[in-house]
Short mmCIF file of C-alpha atoms in Angstrom, two decimals:
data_model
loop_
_atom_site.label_atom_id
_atom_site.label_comp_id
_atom_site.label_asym_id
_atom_site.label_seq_id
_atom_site.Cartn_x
_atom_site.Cartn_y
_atom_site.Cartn_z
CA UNK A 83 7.56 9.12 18.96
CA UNK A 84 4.73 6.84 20.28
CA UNK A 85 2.25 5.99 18.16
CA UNK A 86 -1.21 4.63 19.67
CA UNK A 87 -3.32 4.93 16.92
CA UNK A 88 -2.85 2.12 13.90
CA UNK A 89 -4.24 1.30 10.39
CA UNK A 90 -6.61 -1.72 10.81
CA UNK A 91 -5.34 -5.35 9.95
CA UNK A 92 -8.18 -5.33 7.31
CA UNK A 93 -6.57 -1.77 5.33
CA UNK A 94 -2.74 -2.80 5.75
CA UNK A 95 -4.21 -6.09 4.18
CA UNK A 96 -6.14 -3.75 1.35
CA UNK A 97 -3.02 -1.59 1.00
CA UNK A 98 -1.08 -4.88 0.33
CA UNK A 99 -3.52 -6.17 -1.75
CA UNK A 100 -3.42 -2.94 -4.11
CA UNK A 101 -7.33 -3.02 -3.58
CA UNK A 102 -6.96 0.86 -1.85
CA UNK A 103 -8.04 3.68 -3.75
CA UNK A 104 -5.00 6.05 -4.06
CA UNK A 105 -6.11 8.57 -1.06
CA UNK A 106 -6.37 5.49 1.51
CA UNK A 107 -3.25 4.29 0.21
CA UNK A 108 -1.66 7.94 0.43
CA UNK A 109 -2.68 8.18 3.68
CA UNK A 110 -1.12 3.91 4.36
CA UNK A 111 2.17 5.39 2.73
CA UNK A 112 2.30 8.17 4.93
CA UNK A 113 1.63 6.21 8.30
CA UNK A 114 4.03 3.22 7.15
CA UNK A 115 6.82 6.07 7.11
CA UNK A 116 6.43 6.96 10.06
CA UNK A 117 4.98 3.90 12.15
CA UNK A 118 8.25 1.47 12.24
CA UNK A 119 4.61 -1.66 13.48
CA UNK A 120 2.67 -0.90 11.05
CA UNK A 121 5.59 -1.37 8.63
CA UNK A 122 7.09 -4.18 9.43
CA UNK A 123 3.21 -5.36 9.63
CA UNK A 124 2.85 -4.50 5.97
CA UNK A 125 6.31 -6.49 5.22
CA UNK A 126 4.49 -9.13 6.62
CA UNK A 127 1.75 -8.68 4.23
CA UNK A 128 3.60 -8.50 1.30
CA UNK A 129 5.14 -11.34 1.86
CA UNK A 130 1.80 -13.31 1.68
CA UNK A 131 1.41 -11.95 -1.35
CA UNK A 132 4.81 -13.33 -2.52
CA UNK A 133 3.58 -16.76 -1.20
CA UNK A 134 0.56 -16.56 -3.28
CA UNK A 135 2.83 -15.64 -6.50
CA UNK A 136 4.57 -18.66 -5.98
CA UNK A 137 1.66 -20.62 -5.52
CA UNK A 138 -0.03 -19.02 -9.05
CA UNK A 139 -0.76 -22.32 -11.12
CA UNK A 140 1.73 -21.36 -14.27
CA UNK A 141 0.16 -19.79 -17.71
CA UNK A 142 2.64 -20.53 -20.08
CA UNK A 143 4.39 -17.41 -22.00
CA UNK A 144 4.64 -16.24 -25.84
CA UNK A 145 7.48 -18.53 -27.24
CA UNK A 146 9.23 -14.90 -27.93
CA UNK A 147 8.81 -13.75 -24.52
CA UNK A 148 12.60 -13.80 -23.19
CA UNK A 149 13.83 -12.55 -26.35
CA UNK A 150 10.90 -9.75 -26.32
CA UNK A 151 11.50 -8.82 -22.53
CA UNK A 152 15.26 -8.88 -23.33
CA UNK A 153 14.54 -6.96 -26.06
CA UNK A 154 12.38 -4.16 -23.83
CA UNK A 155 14.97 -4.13 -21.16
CA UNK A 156 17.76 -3.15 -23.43
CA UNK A 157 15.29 0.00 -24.81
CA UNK A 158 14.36 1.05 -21.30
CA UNK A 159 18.36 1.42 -20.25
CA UNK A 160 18.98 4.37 -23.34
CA UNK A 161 16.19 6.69 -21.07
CA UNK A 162 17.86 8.35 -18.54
CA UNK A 163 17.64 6.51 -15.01
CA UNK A 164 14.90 8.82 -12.44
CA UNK A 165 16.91 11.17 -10.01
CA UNK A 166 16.07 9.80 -6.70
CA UNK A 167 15.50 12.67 -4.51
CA UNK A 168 17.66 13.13 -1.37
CA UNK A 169 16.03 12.56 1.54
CA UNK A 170 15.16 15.43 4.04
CA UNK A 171 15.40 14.87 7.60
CA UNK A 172 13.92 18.26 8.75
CA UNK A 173 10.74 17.41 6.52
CA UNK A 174 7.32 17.55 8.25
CA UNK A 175 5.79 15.67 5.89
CA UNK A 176 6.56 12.05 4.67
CA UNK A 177 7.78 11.43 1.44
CA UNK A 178 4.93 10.42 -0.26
CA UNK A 179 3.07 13.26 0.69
CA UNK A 180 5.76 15.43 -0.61
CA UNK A 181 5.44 13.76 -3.73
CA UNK A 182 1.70 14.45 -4.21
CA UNK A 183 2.75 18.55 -2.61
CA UNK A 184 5.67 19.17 -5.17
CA UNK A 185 7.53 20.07 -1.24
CA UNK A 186 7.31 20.00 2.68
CA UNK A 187 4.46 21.92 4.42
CA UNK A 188 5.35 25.82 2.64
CA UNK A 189 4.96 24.37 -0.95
CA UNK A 190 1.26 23.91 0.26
CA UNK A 191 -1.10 26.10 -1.48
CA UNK A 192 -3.82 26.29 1.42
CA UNK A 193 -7.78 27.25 0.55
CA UNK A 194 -10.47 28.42 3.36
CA UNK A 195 -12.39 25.44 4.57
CA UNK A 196 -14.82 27.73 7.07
CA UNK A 197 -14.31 28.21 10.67
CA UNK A 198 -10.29 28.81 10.33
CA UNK A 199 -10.04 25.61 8.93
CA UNK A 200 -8.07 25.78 5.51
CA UNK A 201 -7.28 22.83 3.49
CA UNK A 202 -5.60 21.94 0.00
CA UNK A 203 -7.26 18.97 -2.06
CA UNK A 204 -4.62 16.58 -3.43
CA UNK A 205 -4.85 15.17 -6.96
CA UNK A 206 -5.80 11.28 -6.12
CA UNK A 207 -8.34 9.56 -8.40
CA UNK A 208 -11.65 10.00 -8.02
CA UNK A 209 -12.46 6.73 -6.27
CA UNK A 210 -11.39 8.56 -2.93
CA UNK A 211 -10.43 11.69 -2.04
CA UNK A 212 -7.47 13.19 0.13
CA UNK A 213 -6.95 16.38 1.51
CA UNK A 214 -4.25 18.66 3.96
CA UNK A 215 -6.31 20.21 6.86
CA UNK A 216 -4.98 23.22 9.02
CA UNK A 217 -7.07 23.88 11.95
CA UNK A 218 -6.11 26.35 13.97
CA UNK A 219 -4.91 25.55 17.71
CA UNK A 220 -7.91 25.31 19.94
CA UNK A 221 -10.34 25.46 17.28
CA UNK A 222 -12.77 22.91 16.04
CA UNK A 223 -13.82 20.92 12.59
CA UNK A 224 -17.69 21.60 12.55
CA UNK A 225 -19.38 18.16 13.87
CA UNK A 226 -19.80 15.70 11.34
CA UNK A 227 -21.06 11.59 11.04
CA UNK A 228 -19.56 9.42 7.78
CA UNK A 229 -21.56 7.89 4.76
CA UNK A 230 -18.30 5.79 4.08
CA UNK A 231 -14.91 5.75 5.80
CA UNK A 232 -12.42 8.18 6.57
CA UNK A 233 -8.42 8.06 7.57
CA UNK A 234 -6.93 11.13 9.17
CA UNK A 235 -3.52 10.71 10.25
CA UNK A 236 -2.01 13.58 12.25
CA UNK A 237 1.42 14.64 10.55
CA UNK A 238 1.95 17.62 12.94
CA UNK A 239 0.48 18.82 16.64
CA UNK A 240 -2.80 16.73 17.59
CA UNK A 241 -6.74 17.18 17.99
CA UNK A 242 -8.97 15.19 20.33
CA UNK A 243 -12.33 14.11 19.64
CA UNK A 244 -14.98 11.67 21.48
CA UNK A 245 -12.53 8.64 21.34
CA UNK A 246 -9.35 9.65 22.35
CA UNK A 247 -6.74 12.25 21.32
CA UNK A 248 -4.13 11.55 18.42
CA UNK A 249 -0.87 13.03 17.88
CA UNK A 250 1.56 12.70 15.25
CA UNK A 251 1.66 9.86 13.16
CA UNK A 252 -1.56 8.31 15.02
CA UNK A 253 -4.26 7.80 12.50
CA UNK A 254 -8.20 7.50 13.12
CA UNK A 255 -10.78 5.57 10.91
CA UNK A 256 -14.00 6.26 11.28
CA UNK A 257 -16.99 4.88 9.72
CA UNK A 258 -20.67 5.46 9.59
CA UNK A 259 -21.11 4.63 13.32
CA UNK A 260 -18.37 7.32 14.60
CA UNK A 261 -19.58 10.95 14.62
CA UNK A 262 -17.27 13.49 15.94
CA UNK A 263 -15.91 16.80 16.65
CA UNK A 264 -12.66 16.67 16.29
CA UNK A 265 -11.03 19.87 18.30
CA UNK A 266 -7.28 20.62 17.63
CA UNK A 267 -4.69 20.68 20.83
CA UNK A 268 -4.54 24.02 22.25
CA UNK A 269 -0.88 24.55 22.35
CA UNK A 270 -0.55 24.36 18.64
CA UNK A 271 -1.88 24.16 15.15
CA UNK A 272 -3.02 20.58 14.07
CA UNK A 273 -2.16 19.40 10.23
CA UNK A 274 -3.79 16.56 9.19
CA UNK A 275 -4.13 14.56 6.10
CA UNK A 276 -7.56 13.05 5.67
CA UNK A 277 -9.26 10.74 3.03
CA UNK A 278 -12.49 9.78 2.47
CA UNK A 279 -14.47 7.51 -0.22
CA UNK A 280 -17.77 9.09 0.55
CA UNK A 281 -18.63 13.20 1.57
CA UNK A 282 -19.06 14.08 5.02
CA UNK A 283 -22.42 14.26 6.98
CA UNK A 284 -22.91 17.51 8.76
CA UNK A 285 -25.40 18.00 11.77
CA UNK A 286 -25.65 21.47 11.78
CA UNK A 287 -27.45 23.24 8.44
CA UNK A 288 -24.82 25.49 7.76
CA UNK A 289 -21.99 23.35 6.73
CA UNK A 290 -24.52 21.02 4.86
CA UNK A 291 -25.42 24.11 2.86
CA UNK A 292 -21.24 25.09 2.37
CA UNK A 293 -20.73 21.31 1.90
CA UNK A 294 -20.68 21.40 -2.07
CA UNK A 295 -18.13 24.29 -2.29
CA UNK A 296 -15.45 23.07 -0.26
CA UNK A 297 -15.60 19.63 -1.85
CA UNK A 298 -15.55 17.43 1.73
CA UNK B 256 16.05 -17.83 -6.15
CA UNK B 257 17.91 -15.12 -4.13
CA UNK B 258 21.52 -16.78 -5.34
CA UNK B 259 19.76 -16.26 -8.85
CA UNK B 260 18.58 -12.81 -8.06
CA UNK B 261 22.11 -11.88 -6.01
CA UNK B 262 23.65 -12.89 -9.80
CA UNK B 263 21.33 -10.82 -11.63
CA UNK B 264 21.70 -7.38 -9.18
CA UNK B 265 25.60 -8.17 -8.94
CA UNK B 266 26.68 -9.12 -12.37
CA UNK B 267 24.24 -8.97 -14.56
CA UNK B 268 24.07 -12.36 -15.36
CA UNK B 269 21.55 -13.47 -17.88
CA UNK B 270 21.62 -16.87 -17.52
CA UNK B 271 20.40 -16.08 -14.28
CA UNK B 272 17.66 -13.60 -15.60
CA UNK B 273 16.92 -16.84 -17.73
CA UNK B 274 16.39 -19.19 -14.85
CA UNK B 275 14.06 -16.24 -12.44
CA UNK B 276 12.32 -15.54 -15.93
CA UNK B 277 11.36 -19.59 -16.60
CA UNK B 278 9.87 -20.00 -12.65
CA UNK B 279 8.12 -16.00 -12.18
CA UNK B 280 7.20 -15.23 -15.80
CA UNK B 281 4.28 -17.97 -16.09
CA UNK B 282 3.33 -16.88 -12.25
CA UNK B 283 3.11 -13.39 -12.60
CA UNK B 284 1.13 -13.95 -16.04
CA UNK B 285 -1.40 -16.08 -13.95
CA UNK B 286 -1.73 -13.56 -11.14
CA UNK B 287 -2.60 -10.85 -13.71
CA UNK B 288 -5.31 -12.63 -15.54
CA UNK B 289 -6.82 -13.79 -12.25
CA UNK B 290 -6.55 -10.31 -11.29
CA UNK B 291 -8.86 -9.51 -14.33
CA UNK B 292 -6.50 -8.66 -16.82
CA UNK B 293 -6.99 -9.97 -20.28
CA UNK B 294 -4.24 -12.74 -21.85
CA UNK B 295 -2.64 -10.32 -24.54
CA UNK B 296 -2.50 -7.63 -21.83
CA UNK B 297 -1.02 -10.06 -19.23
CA UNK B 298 1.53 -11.30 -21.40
CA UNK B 299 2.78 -7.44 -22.03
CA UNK B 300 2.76 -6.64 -18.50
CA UNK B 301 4.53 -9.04 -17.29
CA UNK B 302 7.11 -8.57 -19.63
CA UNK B 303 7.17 -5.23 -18.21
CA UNK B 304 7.69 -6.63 -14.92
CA UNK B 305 9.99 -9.09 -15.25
CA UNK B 306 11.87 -6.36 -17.43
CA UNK B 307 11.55 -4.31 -13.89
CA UNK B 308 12.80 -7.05 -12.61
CA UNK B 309 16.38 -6.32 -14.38
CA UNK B 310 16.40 -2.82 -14.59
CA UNK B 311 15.77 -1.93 -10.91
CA UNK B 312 18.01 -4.97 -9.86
CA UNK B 313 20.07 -2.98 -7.18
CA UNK B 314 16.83 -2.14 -5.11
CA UNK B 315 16.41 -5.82 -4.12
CA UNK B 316 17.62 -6.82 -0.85
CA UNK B 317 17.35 -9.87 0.34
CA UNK B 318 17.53 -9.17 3.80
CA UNK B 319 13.92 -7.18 3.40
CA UNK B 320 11.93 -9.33 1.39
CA UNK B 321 12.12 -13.01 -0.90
CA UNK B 322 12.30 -12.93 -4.46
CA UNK B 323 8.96 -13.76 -4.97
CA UNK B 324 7.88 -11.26 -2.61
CA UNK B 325 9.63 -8.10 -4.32
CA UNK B 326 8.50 -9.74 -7.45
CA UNK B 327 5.46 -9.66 -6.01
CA UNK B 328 5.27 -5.66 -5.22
CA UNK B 329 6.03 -4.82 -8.43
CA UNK B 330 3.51 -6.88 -10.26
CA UNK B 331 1.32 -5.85 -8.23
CA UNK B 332 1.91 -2.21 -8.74
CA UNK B 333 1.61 -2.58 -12.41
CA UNK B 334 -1.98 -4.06 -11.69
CA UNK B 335 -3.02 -1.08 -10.27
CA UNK B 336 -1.41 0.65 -12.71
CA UNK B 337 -2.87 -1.01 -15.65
CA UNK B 338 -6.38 -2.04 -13.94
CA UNK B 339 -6.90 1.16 -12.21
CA UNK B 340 -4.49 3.87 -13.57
CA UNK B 341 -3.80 4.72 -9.64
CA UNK B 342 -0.43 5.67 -8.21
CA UNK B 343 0.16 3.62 -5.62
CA UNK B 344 1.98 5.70 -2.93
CA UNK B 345 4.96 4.07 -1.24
CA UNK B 346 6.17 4.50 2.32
CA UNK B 347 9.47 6.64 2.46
CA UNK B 348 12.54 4.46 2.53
CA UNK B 349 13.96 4.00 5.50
CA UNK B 350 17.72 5.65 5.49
CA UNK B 351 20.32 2.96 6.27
CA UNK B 352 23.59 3.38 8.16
CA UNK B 353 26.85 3.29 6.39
CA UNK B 354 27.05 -0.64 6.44
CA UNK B 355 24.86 -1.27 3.52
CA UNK B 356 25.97 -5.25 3.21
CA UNK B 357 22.43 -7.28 4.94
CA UNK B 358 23.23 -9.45 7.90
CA UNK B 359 23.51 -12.81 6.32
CA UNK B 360 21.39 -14.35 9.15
CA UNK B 361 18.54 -11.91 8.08
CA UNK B 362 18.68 -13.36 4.72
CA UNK B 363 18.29 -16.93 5.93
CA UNK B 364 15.33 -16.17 8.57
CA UNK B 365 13.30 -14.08 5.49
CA UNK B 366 14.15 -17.07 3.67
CA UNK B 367 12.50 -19.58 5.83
CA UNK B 368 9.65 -17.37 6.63
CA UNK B 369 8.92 -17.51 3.31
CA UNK B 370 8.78 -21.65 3.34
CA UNK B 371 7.29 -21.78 6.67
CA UNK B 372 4.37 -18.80 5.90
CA UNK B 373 4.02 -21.50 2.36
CA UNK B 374 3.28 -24.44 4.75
CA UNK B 375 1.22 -22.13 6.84
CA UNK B 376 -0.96 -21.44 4.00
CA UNK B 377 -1.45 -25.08 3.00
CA UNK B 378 -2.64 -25.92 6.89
CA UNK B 379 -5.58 -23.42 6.35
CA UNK B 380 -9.17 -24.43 5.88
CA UNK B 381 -10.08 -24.56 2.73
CA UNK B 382 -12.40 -21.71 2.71
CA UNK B 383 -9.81 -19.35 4.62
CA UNK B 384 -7.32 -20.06 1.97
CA UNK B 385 -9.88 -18.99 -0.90
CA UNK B 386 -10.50 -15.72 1.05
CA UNK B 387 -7.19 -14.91 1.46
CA UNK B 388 -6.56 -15.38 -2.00
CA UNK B 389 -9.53 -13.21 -3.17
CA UNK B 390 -8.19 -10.50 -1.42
CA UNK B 391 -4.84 -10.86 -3.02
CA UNK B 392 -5.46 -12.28 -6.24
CA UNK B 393 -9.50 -11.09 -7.15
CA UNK B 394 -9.04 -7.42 -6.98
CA UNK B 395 -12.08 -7.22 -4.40
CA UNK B 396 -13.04 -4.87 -1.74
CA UNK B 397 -13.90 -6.41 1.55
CA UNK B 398 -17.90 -5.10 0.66
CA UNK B 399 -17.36 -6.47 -3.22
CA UNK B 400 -16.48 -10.03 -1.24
CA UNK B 401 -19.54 -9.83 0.66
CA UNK B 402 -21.37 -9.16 -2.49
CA UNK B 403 -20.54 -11.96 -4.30
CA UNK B 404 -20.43 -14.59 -1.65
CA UNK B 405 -23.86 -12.96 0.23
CA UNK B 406 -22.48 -12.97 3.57
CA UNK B 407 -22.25 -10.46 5.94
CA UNK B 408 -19.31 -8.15 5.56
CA UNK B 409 -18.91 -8.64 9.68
CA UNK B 410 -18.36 -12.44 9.08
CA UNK B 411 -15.65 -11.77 6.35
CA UNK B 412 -14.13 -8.97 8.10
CA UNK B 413 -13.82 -11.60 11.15
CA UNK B 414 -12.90 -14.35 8.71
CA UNK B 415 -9.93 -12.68 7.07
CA UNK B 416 -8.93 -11.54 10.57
CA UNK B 417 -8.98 -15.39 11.83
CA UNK B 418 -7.10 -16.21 8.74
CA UNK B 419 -4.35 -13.62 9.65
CA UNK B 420 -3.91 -14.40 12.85
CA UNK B 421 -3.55 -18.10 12.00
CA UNK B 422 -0.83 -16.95 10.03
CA UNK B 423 1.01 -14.68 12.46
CA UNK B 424 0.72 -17.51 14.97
CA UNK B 425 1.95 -20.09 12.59
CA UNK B 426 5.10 -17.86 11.51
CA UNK B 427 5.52 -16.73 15.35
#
């Protein structure tokens, strides 16, 4: 798979940072697994961070800390250790999206967006929010500008819009200078997830009007 | 450190535990309450992450990141967390062949990227060094740095980018 489409330097920086909200860094999770750059890129990152640990000017501990941390460790092994899931190579959706889905793709419960589109809002906090898009093959999401930013990585066919055309695991960010129409391949349904920290402009009246209802 | 850390994951050693728990304790504890995090709270955190530290031992592997850099991750996972009450989503993990054991020459090169990425850090202007640790360390936004500072978020954007690249080209 060739990706062509990254995450910025400045988001893999914000996703390293923990400074994300939880939908930006769903959708940084779900690139990372599948973009081998991006994650050896946010390796990178991290290890920054570890270089600014060690560089932390010490604040000295509780004299009972050891004893106390000892103390929690030794609780913390009587719960029984989390079940790591095995991992599914015939999944269409990354593992972290799974996680948010309860499944792959038909654990989805999908709602009517308008125009064919459906989508399924996942449960992120409220700083951001993320959400599954299904647009039909051929078909288009109604033209629309951005108050804030917005991440759509493709997990599944591909849609084209006035920049370029993005397949699977390619991810676009747009902000308030990008408006688009983004049309989905013809050959096959596009899936996308999306996330956004501020709602959607619409040109055209009607989706303005359905904008509060379908929470984009 | 990753001798230390190898004793801890392999056998449990608490001596060991002692000797990472006497160098990243105070750290972490520092990196929390310049995160924003109040003393008390920082001191019960990082408890909790240092007790991470033991209990999820057998995920560290040396040949993927330093000790202070998986310390890192999961301190800074329980600052969003505790700051925030966010998930933080993590990529999936990447399945490994049957050869588990990391290529001892991996270890060594992650090693001295860590000193050498260190050094590369000190050799940054002062002012590149303060925004790289505001992103890290100050729990700001890119727009929340502009804020404060009153420049232009297209001269810290570019800054921070500068700063990066320094760094690539200094571990390169």
């Amino acid at each position: 798979m060739t990706i062509k489409h990254h995450l910025s330097d400045k988001l893999l920086l914000a996703y390293s940072a923990g400074t994300l909200p939880e939908a930006f860094s769903l959708v940084a999770a779900a690139h990372l697994s599948l973009c081998d750059e991006c994650r050896a890129q946010a390796a990178a990152l991290d290890s920054v961070g570890g270089v600014m640990l060690d560089r932390c000017e010490a604040v000295a501990m509780e004299n009972d800390s050891f004893a106390a941390t000892m103390a929690r460790i030794k609780s913390s092994l009587d719960m029984a250790p989390v079940a790591v899931p095995p991992s599914d190579d015939a999944a269409i959706l990354p593992r972290p999206l799974r996680d948010y889905i309860g499944g792959d793709l038909d654990a989805v419960r999908w709602r009517p967006a308008g125009g064919g589109v459906r989508q399924a809002i996942l449960p992120t906090s409220r700083r951001a929010s993320a959400r599954l898009l299904h647009i039909p093959a051929g078909m288009a999401v109604p033209d629309h500008g951005h108050r804030g930013t917005e991440l759509t990585l493709v997990l599944h066919g591909a849609f084209r819009d006035q920049t370029d055309r993005f397949g699977r695991g390619d991810v676009e960010v747009a902000d308030q200078s990008l408006k688009h129409t983004p049309v989905a391949d013809i050959g096959e349904d596009c899936i996308c997830l999306a996330a956004t920290d501020a709602p959607l402009r619409f040109s055209g009246l009607l989706p303005r009007i359905a904008q509060p209802f379908l929470r984009i | 450190m990753t001798a230390l850390m190898l004793s801890v994951r392999d056998r449990r050693d608490e001596a060991a535990f002692a000797a990472l728990f006497s160098h990243f304790a105070p750290r972490v504890k520092a990196f929390l309450i310049r995160s924003g995090t109040n003393r008390g709270l920082a001191e019960e955190c990082t408890q909790d992450v240092m007790a991470s530290v033991w209990t999820k031992a057998h995920q560290f592997d040396p040949s993927r990141a330093s000790v202070a850099t998986w310390i890192y991750t999961i301190a800074r996972n329980r600052k969003i967390d505790i700051l925030r009450r966010e998930r933080r989503p993590e990529p999936e993990d990447l399945t490994w062949g049957p050869e588990a054991e990391p290529d001892q020459i991996d270890v060594l090169a992650l090693q001295q990227d860590h000193v050498a990425l260190g050094r590369a850090l000190e050799t940054l202007p002062e002012k590149q060094r303060e925004l790289i640790e505001k992103a890290y360390f100050g729990d700001l936004s890119h727009s929340e740095i502009a804020e404060i500072t009153g420049l232009p978020l297209g001269t810290i954007k570019s800054r921070i980018r500068l700063a990066l690249d320094r760094l690539r080209h200094a571990l390169a």
